[in-house]
Amino acid sequence: MPVEKILLTEAADWLVRMQSGAWSPAEQARLEQWQSRSASHAAAWARAQGVLHAFGQLPAQSGQNVLDTLGRQDRRRTLRRLGLAMLATPVVWLGWRQLPWENWSADFSTATGERKNVTLPDGSRLALNSASAVKVAFSSGERRLHLIAGEILVTTAAERAPVYRPFIVQTPQADIRALGTRFGARLSDDSTLVAVFEHAVEVRPHGGGDPTRLEAGQQGRFGAAGPLQPTAQAPASLAAWEQGMLAAQDMPVGQLIAELARYHRGWLRCDPAVAGLRISGAFPLDDVDASLAMVTRTLPLRVRRITRYWLTVEQG
């Protein structure tokens, strides 16, 4: 059996044990020791964390009703098979975290919780947010970036005729052509969010149709067939992540926690019962625990820590 499959199987076993209801500090210590054996062990468990995150999106009783009808051995066997199936299915994972080996084709990438600033060969500046990956494809005819995962902020360098080359960011849904600009692009499931902070961009969906021009201060979400929502205002706070901050102005706490989850190495979710509470403030992205402490000091909430990696924000 290939080493990768062996490690994924072991990760699935750990997942089942964690779900069994008999998890203890000693078990947690053994899991952490297993993870530390090699980078491959850590990557296998990171993929298992994606499975846990996927579980968090299921209705609360969707699987429990079935599992409750099974005996203990059948329940463990079912959980293990489900864990293995999900660990073997890239689609489940890709919605939450980009696998390290998925980034091998990228020229620049970041891990969960990491940000990076890069100067491109033409002098343009590229900032990568958490869990992001970019491939650079500059040629004599154009300057093209392929956004593979995550979110970027681009400040383009000017080129003069006769050597002018258009600057294009390509995503799975559209080509974004810079018109002397500073702008951001963020992948989310089957769409691309584009926000312009200086000058303008032209967004051309891969499915055809007319291009959309976004001016400074505007944002739009695009699918392969075109805009998915009307053009809206793009607050400057959308780029605050470059400075390591998350700026919230009367934001639903569920949205805030979803944003912080992008920087947490594990599973962080908000109980839907409290997700509608509103909050404002500036939250540090490099210290998610500190940001969560700010939330619980501001609102009547608490953080339930199932493990150091598995956190739920709920009613205090």
CSV table of C-alpha atoms in Angstrom, one decimal:
chain,number,residue,atom,x,y,z
A,1,MET,CA,0.0,0.0,0.0
A,2,PRO,CA,1.4,3.5,-0.9
A,3,VAL,CA,2.7,5.5,2.1
A,4,GLU,CA,0.2,8.3,1.4
A,5,LYS,CA,-2.7,5.9,1.5
A,6,ILE,CA,-1.4,4.3,4.7
A,7,LEU,CA,-1.2,7.7,6.4
A,8,LEU,CA,-4.6,8.7,5.2
A,9,THR,CA,-6.0,5.4,6.7
A,10,GLU,CA,-4.3,6.1,10.0
A,11,ALA,CA,-5.7,9.7,9.9
A,12,ALA,CA,-9.2,8.2,9.3
A,13,ASP,CA,-8.7,6.0,12.4
A,14,TRP,CA,-7.7,9.0,14.5
A,15,LEU,CA,-10.8,10.8,13.1
A,16,VAL,CA,-13.1,7.9,14.2
A,17,ARG,CA,-11.5,7.8,17.7
A,18,MET,CA,-12.0,11.6,18.1
A,19,GLN,CA,-15.7,11.2,17.1
A,20,SER,CA,-16.2,8.2,19.4
A,21,GLY,CA,-17.0,10.3,22.5
A,22,ALA,CA,-14.1,8.8,24.6
A,23,TRP,CA,-11.5,11.4,23.6
A,24,SER,CA,-9.0,12.2,26.4
A,25,PRO,CA,-6.0,14.4,27.0
A,26,ALA,CA,-3.8,11.3,26.7
A,27,GLU,CA,-5.4,10.5,23.3
A,28,GLN,CA,-4.8,14.1,22.2
A,29,ALA,CA,-1.1,13.8,23.2
A,30,ARG,CA,-0.8,10.6,21.2
A,31,LEU,CA,-2.4,12.2,18.2
A,32,GLU,CA,0.0,15.2,18.4
A,33,GLN,CA,3.0,12.8,18.7
A,34,TRP,CA,1.7,10.9,15.6
A,35,GLN,CA,1.4,14.2,13.6
A,36,SER,CA,4.9,15.3,14.5
A,37,ARG,CA,6.6,12.2,13.0
A,38,SER,CA,6.9,13.8,9.6
A,39,ALA,CA,5.5,16.4,7.2
A,40,SER,CA,3.5,13.7,5.5
A,41,HIS,CA,1.9,12.8,8.8
A,42,ALA,CA,1.0,16.4,9.4
A,43,ALA,CA,-0.4,16.7,5.9
A,44,ALA,CA,-2.6,13.6,6.3
A,45,TRP,CA,-4.1,15.0,9.5
A,46,ALA,CA,-4.6,18.4,7.9
A,47,ARG,CA,-6.7,16.7,5.3
A,48,ALA,CA,-8.6,15.0,8.1
A,49,GLN,CA,-9.3,18.4,9.6
A,50,GLY,CA,-10.9,19.4,6.3
A,51,VAL,CA,-13.2,16.4,6.8
A,52,LEU,CA,-14.2,17.7,10.2
A,53,HIS,CA,-14.9,21.1,8.7
A,54,ALA,CA,-17.1,19.4,6.1
A,55,PHE,CA,-19.0,17.7,8.9
A,56,GLY,CA,-19.7,21.1,10.4
A,57,GLN,CA,-21.7,22.1,7.4
A,58,LEU,CA,-24.1,19.2,7.7
A,59,PRO,CA,-27.5,19.6,9.5
A,60,ALA,CA,-27.0,18.8,13.1
A,61,GLN,CA,-28.9,15.5,13.0
A,62,SER,CA,-28.4,14.5,9.4
A,63,GLY,CA,-26.0,11.6,10.1
A,64,GLN,CA,-26.6,11.1,13.8
A,65,ASN,CA,-30.1,9.6,13.3
A,66,VAL,CA,-28.6,6.8,11.2
A,67,LEU,CA,-25.6,6.2,13.5
A,68,ASP,CA,-27.9,6.0,16.5
A,69,THR,CA,-29.5,2.9,15.0
A,70,LEU,CA,-26.2,1.0,14.7
A,71,GLY,CA,-24.4,-1.1,17.2
A,72,ARG,CA,-21.0,0.1,18.6
A,73,GLN,CA,-18.9,-1.9,16.2
A,74,ASP,CA,-21.1,-1.0,13.2
A,75,ARG,CA,-21.0,2.6,14.2
A,76,ARG,CA,-17.2,2.7,14.3
A,77,ARG,CA,-17.0,0.8,11.0
A,78,THR,CA,-19.4,3.2,9.3
A,79,LEU,CA,-17.6,6.3,10.6
A,80,ARG,CA,-14.3,4.9,9.5
A,81,ARG,CA,-15.6,4.1,6.0
A,82,LEU,CA,-17.1,7.6,5.8
A,83,GLY,CA,-13.8,9.1,6.9
A,84,LEU,CA,-11.8,7.1,4.4
A,85,ALA,CA,-14.2,8.0,1.6
A,86,MET,CA,-14.1,11.7,2.4
A,87,LEU,CA,-10.3,11.7,2.8
A,88,ALA,CA,-10.0,10.1,-0.6
A,89,THR,CA,-12.3,12.7,-2.3
A,90,PRO,CA,-10.5,15.9,-3.2
A,91,VAL,CA,-13.7,17.8,-3.8
A,92,VAL,CA,-14.6,17.8,-0.1
A,93,TRP,CA,-11.3,19.2,0.8
A,94,LEU,CA,-10.9,21.8,-1.8
A,95,GLY,CA,-13.8,23.8,-0.5
A,96,TRP,CA,-11.9,24.4,2.8
A,97,ARG,CA,-8.2,24.1,2.5
A,98,GLN,CA,-5.8,23.8,-0.4
A,99,LEU,CA,-3.7,20.6,0.0
A,100,PRO,CA,0.0,21.2,0.2
A,101,TRP,CA,0.6,18.9,-2.8
A,102,GLU,CA,-2.0,20.8,-4.8
A,103,ASN,CA,0.3,23.8,-4.5
A,104,TRP,CA,3.3,22.1,-6.1
A,105,SER,CA,2.6,23.7,-9.5
A,106,ALA,CA,2.4,27.2,-8.0
A,107,ASP,CA,5.3,29.6,-8.1
A,108,PHE,CA,4.1,31.3,-4.9
A,109,SER,CA,1.9,29.8,-2.1
A,110,THR,CA,1.0,30.3,1.5
A,111,ALA,CA,0.0,27.9,4.3
A,112,THR,CA,-3.0,28.4,6.5
A,113,GLY,CA,-2.4,31.5,8.6
A,114,GLU,CA,0.5,32.7,6.5
A,115,ARG,CA,0.7,35.8,4.3
A,116,LYS,CA,3.4,36.7,1.8
A,117,ASN,CA,4.5,39.7,-0.2
A,118,VAL,CA,6.3,39.2,-3.6
A,119,THR,CA,7.8,41.6,-6.2
A,120,LEU,CA,7.2,40.2,-9.7
A,121,PRO,CA,9.8,40.4,-12.5
A,122,ASP,CA,8.1,43.5,-14.0
A,123,GLY,CA,8.1,45.3,-10.6
A,124,SER,CA,4.4,44.7,-9.8
A,125,ARG,CA,3.7,43.8,-6.2
A,126,LEU,CA,1.8,40.7,-5.2
A,127,ALA,CA,0.4,40.0,-1.8
A,128,LEU,CA,-1.0,36.5,-1.0
A,129,ASN,CA,-3.5,35.9,1.8
A,130,SER,CA,-3.8,32.7,3.9
A,131,ALA,CA,-3.9,29.4,2.0
A,132,SER,CA,-3.3,30.9,-1.4
A,133,ALA,CA,-1.4,29.8,-4.5
A,134,VAL,CA,-0.4,31.6,-7.7
A,135,LYS,CA,1.4,30.5,-10.9
A,136,VAL,CA,3.2,33.2,-12.8
A,137,ALA,CA,3.1,33.0,-16.6
A,138,PHE,CA,4.8,36.1,-18.0
A,139,SER,CA,5.6,36.2,-21.7
A,140,SER,CA,6.7,38.7,-24.4
A,141,GLY,CA,3.0,39.3,-25.1
A,142,GLU,CA,1.4,39.5,-21.7
A,143,ARG,CA,1.8,39.4,-17.9
A,144,ARG,CA,-0.5,36.6,-16.6
A,145,LEU,CA,-1.0,35.3,-13.1
A,146,HIS,CA,-3.1,32.1,-12.5
A,147,LEU,CA,-4.9,32.3,-9.2
A,148,ILE,CA,-5.1,28.6,-8.1
A,149,ALA,CA,-6.4,29.1,-4.6
A,150,GLY,CA,-7.2,31.7,-2.0
A,151,GLU,CA,-6.9,35.5,-2.3
A,152,ILE,CA,-4.4,38.0,-3.7
A,153,LEU,CA,-3.8,41.8,-3.8
A,154,VAL,CA,-2.0,43.1,-6.9
A,155,THR,CA,-0.4,46.5,-7.4
A,156,THR,CA,0.6,46.6,-11.1
A,157,ALA,CA,3.7,48.3,-12.4
A,158,ALA,CA,3.4,50.5,-15.4
A,159,GLU,CA,4.9,49.4,-18.7
A,160,ARG,CA,5.3,51.9,-21.6
A,161,ALA,CA,4.9,51.4,-25.3
A,162,PRO,CA,6.3,49.8,-27.4
A,163,VAL,CA,6.9,47.0,-24.8
A,164,TYR,CA,3.5,47.4,-23.0
A,165,ARG,CA,2.1,44.0,-22.0
A,166,PRO,CA,-1.4,43.7,-20.5
A,167,PHE,CA,-1.5,42.4,-16.9
A,168,ILE,CA,-4.1,39.7,-16.4
A,169,VAL,CA,-5.2,37.6,-13.4
A,170,GLN,CA,-6.8,34.4,-14.5
A,171,THR,CA,-9.2,32.5,-12.2
A,172,PRO,CA,-11.4,29.4,-13.0
A,173,GLN,CA,-14.3,31.8,-13.7
A,174,ALA,CA,-12.8,34.8,-15.5
A,175,ASP,CA,-9.8,36.9,-16.7
A,176,ILE,CA,-9.3,40.1,-14.8
A,177,ARG,CA,-7.4,42.7,-16.9
A,178,ALA,CA,-5.7,45.5,-14.9
A,179,LEU,CA,-6.1,49.0,-16.3
A,180,GLY,CA,-3.3,50.6,-14.3
A,181,THR,CA,-4.6,49.5,-10.9
A,182,ARG,CA,-4.5,48.1,-7.4
A,183,PHE,CA,-7.1,45.3,-7.0
A,184,GLY,CA,-7.9,42.1,-5.1
A,185,ALA,CA,-9.2,38.8,-6.3
A,186,ARG,CA,-10.6,36.0,-4.1
A,187,LEU,CA,-11.7,32.5,-5.0
A,188,SER,CA,-14.8,31.1,-3.3
A,189,ASP,CA,-16.3,27.8,-4.4
A,190,ASP,CA,-17.5,28.5,-7.9
A,191,SER,CA,-17.0,32.3,-8.0
A,192,THR,CA,-14.4,35.0,-8.0
A,193,LEU,CA,-14.8,38.2,-5.9
A,194,VAL,CA,-13.0,41.2,-7.5
A,195,ALA,CA,-12.5,44.4,-5.6
A,196,VAL,CA,-10.8,47.5,-7.1
A,197,PHE,CA,-9.0,50.0,-4.9
A,198,GLU,CA,-7.2,52.2,-7.5
A,199,HIS,CA,-8.1,52.9,-11.2
A,200,ALA,CA,-10.1,50.1,-12.9
A,201,VAL,CA,-10.2,46.5,-14.1
A,202,GLU,CA,-12.0,44.7,-16.9
A,203,VAL,CA,-13.5,41.3,-16.0
A,204,ARG,CA,-14.2,38.9,-18.9
A,205,PRO,CA,-16.0,35.7,-17.9
A,206,HIS,CA,-14.7,32.5,-19.5
A,207,GLY,CA,-18.2,31.5,-20.5
A,208,GLY,CA,-18.5,34.4,-22.9
A,209,GLY,CA,-20.6,37.5,-22.7
A,210,ASP,CA,-19.7,41.2,-22.4
A,211,PRO,CA,-16.8,42.2,-20.1
A,212,THR,CA,-17.6,44.2,-17.0
A,213,ARG,CA,-15.6,47.3,-16.0
A,214,LEU,CA,-15.1,47.9,-12.3
A,215,GLU,CA,-13.9,51.3,-11.2
A,216,ALA,CA,-12.0,52.2,-8.0
A,217,GLY,CA,-14.2,51.6,-4.9
A,218,GLN,CA,-16.3,48.9,-6.7
A,219,GLN,CA,-16.5,45.1,-6.2
A,220,GLY,CA,-18.3,42.3,-8.0
A,221,ARG,CA,-18.7,38.6,-7.8
A,222,PHE,CA,-18.4,36.6,-11.0
A,223,GLY,CA,-19.1,33.1,-12.2
A,224,ALA,CA,-18.0,31.6,-15.5
A,225,ALA,CA,-21.2,32.9,-17.2
A,226,GLY,CA,-20.9,36.5,-15.9
A,227,PRO,CA,-21.7,38.7,-12.9
A,228,LEU,CA,-23.5,36.8,-10.0
A,229,GLN,CA,-24.6,40.0,-8.3
A,230,PRO,CA,-24.8,43.7,-9.0
A,231,THR,CA,-21.7,45.8,-8.7
A,232,ALA,CA,-21.3,47.1,-5.1
A,233,GLN,CA,-19.1,49.4,-3.1
A,234,ALA,CA,-15.8,48.0,-2.1
A,235,PRO,CA,-14.7,49.3,1.3
A,236,ALA,CA,-11.0,49.8,1.8
A,237,SER,CA,-11.2,47.5,4.8
A,238,LEU,CA,-11.4,44.6,2.3
A,239,ALA,CA,-7.6,44.9,1.9
A,240,ALA,CA,-6.9,45.2,5.6
A,241,TRP,CA,-5.7,41.6,5.6
A,242,GLU,CA,-2.5,42.8,4.0
A,243,GLN,CA,-1.7,44.6,7.2
A,244,GLY,CA,-2.7,41.6,9.3
A,245,MET,CA,-6.0,42.9,10.4
A,246,LEU,CA,-9.7,42.0,9.9
A,247,ALA,CA,-11.9,45.1,10.0
A,248,ALA,CA,-15.5,44.5,10.9
A,249,GLN,CA,-18.2,47.2,10.8
A,250,ASP,CA,-21.6,45.9,12.1
A,251,MET,CA,-20.6,42.5,10.8
A,252,PRO,CA,-22.6,39.3,11.6
A,253,VAL,CA,-20.5,37.3,14.1
A,254,GLY,CA,-21.0,34.2,11.9
A,255,GLN,CA,-19.3,36.0,9.0
A,256,LEU,CA,-16.5,37.2,11.3
A,257,ILE,CA,-15.8,33.7,12.5
A,258,ALA,CA,-15.9,32.3,9.0
A,259,GLU,CA,-13.2,34.9,8.1
A,260,LEU,CA,-11.0,34.0,11.1
A,261,ALA,CA,-11.4,30.3,10.2
A,262,ARG,CA,-9.3,31.0,7.1
A,263,TYR,CA,-6.3,31.7,9.5
A,264,HIS,CA,-6.9,28.9,12.0
A,265,ARG,CA,-5.0,25.6,11.6
A,266,GLY,CA,-7.9,23.3,12.3
A,267,TRP,CA,-11.7,23.7,12.4
A,268,LEU,CA,-13.3,26.9,13.7
A,269,ARG,CA,-17.1,27.4,13.3
A,270,CYS,CA,-19.9,29.5,14.8
A,271,ASP,CA,-23.1,28.0,16.2
A,272,PRO,CA,-25.9,29.1,13.8
A,273,ALA,CA,-27.9,30.1,16.9
A,274,VAL,CA,-25.6,33.1,17.5
A,275,ALA,CA,-24.4,33.8,14.0
A,276,GLY,CA,-26.7,36.8,13.5
A,277,LEU,CA,-25.3,38.8,16.4
A,278,ARG,CA,-23.5,41.9,15.1
A,279,ILE,CA,-20.0,43.1,16.0
A,280,SER,CA,-17.5,45.9,15.1
A,281,GLY,CA,-13.8,46.1,15.6
A,282,ALA,CA,-10.3,45.4,14.3
A,283,PHE,CA,-9.2,41.8,14.8
A,284,PRO,CA,-5.6,40.5,14.5
A,285,LEU,CA,-5.2,37.8,11.9
A,286,ASP,CA,-1.9,36.5,13.2
A,287,ASP,CA,-3.4,35.7,16.6
A,288,VAL,CA,-6.8,34.0,16.2
A,289,ASP,CA,-7.0,33.2,19.9
A,290,ALA,CA,-6.7,36.9,20.7
A,291,SER,CA,-9.4,37.8,18.2
A,292,LEU,CA,-11.7,35.2,19.7
A,293,ALA,CA,-11.0,36.6,23.1
A,294,MET,CA,-12.1,40.0,21.8
A,295,VAL,CA,-15.3,38.5,20.5
A,296,THR,CA,-16.2,36.8,23.8
A,297,ARG,CA,-15.4,40.0,25.7
A,298,THR,CA,-17.7,42.0,23.4
A,299,LEU,CA,-20.6,39.6,23.1
A,300,PRO,CA,-22.2,37.0,25.5
A,301,LEU,CA,-20.4,34.2,23.7
A,302,ARG,CA,-17.8,31.5,24.6
A,303,VAL,CA,-15.3,29.4,22.7
A,304,ARG,CA,-15.9,25.6,23.2
A,305,ARG,CA,-12.6,23.8,22.7
A,306,ILE,CA,-13.1,20.2,21.8
A,307,THR,CA,-9.4,20.0,21.0
A,308,ARG,CA,-6.8,22.7,20.4
A,309,TYR,CA,-7.7,22.6,16.7
A,310,TRP,CA,-11.4,22.1,16.9
A,311,LEU,CA,-13.2,25.2,18.2
A,312,THR,CA,-16.9,26.3,18.2
A,313,VAL,CA,-18.1,29.8,19.1
A,314,GLU,CA,-21.4,29.5,20.9
A,315,GLN,CA,-23.8,31.1,23.5
A,316,GLY,CA,-21.9,32.0,26.7
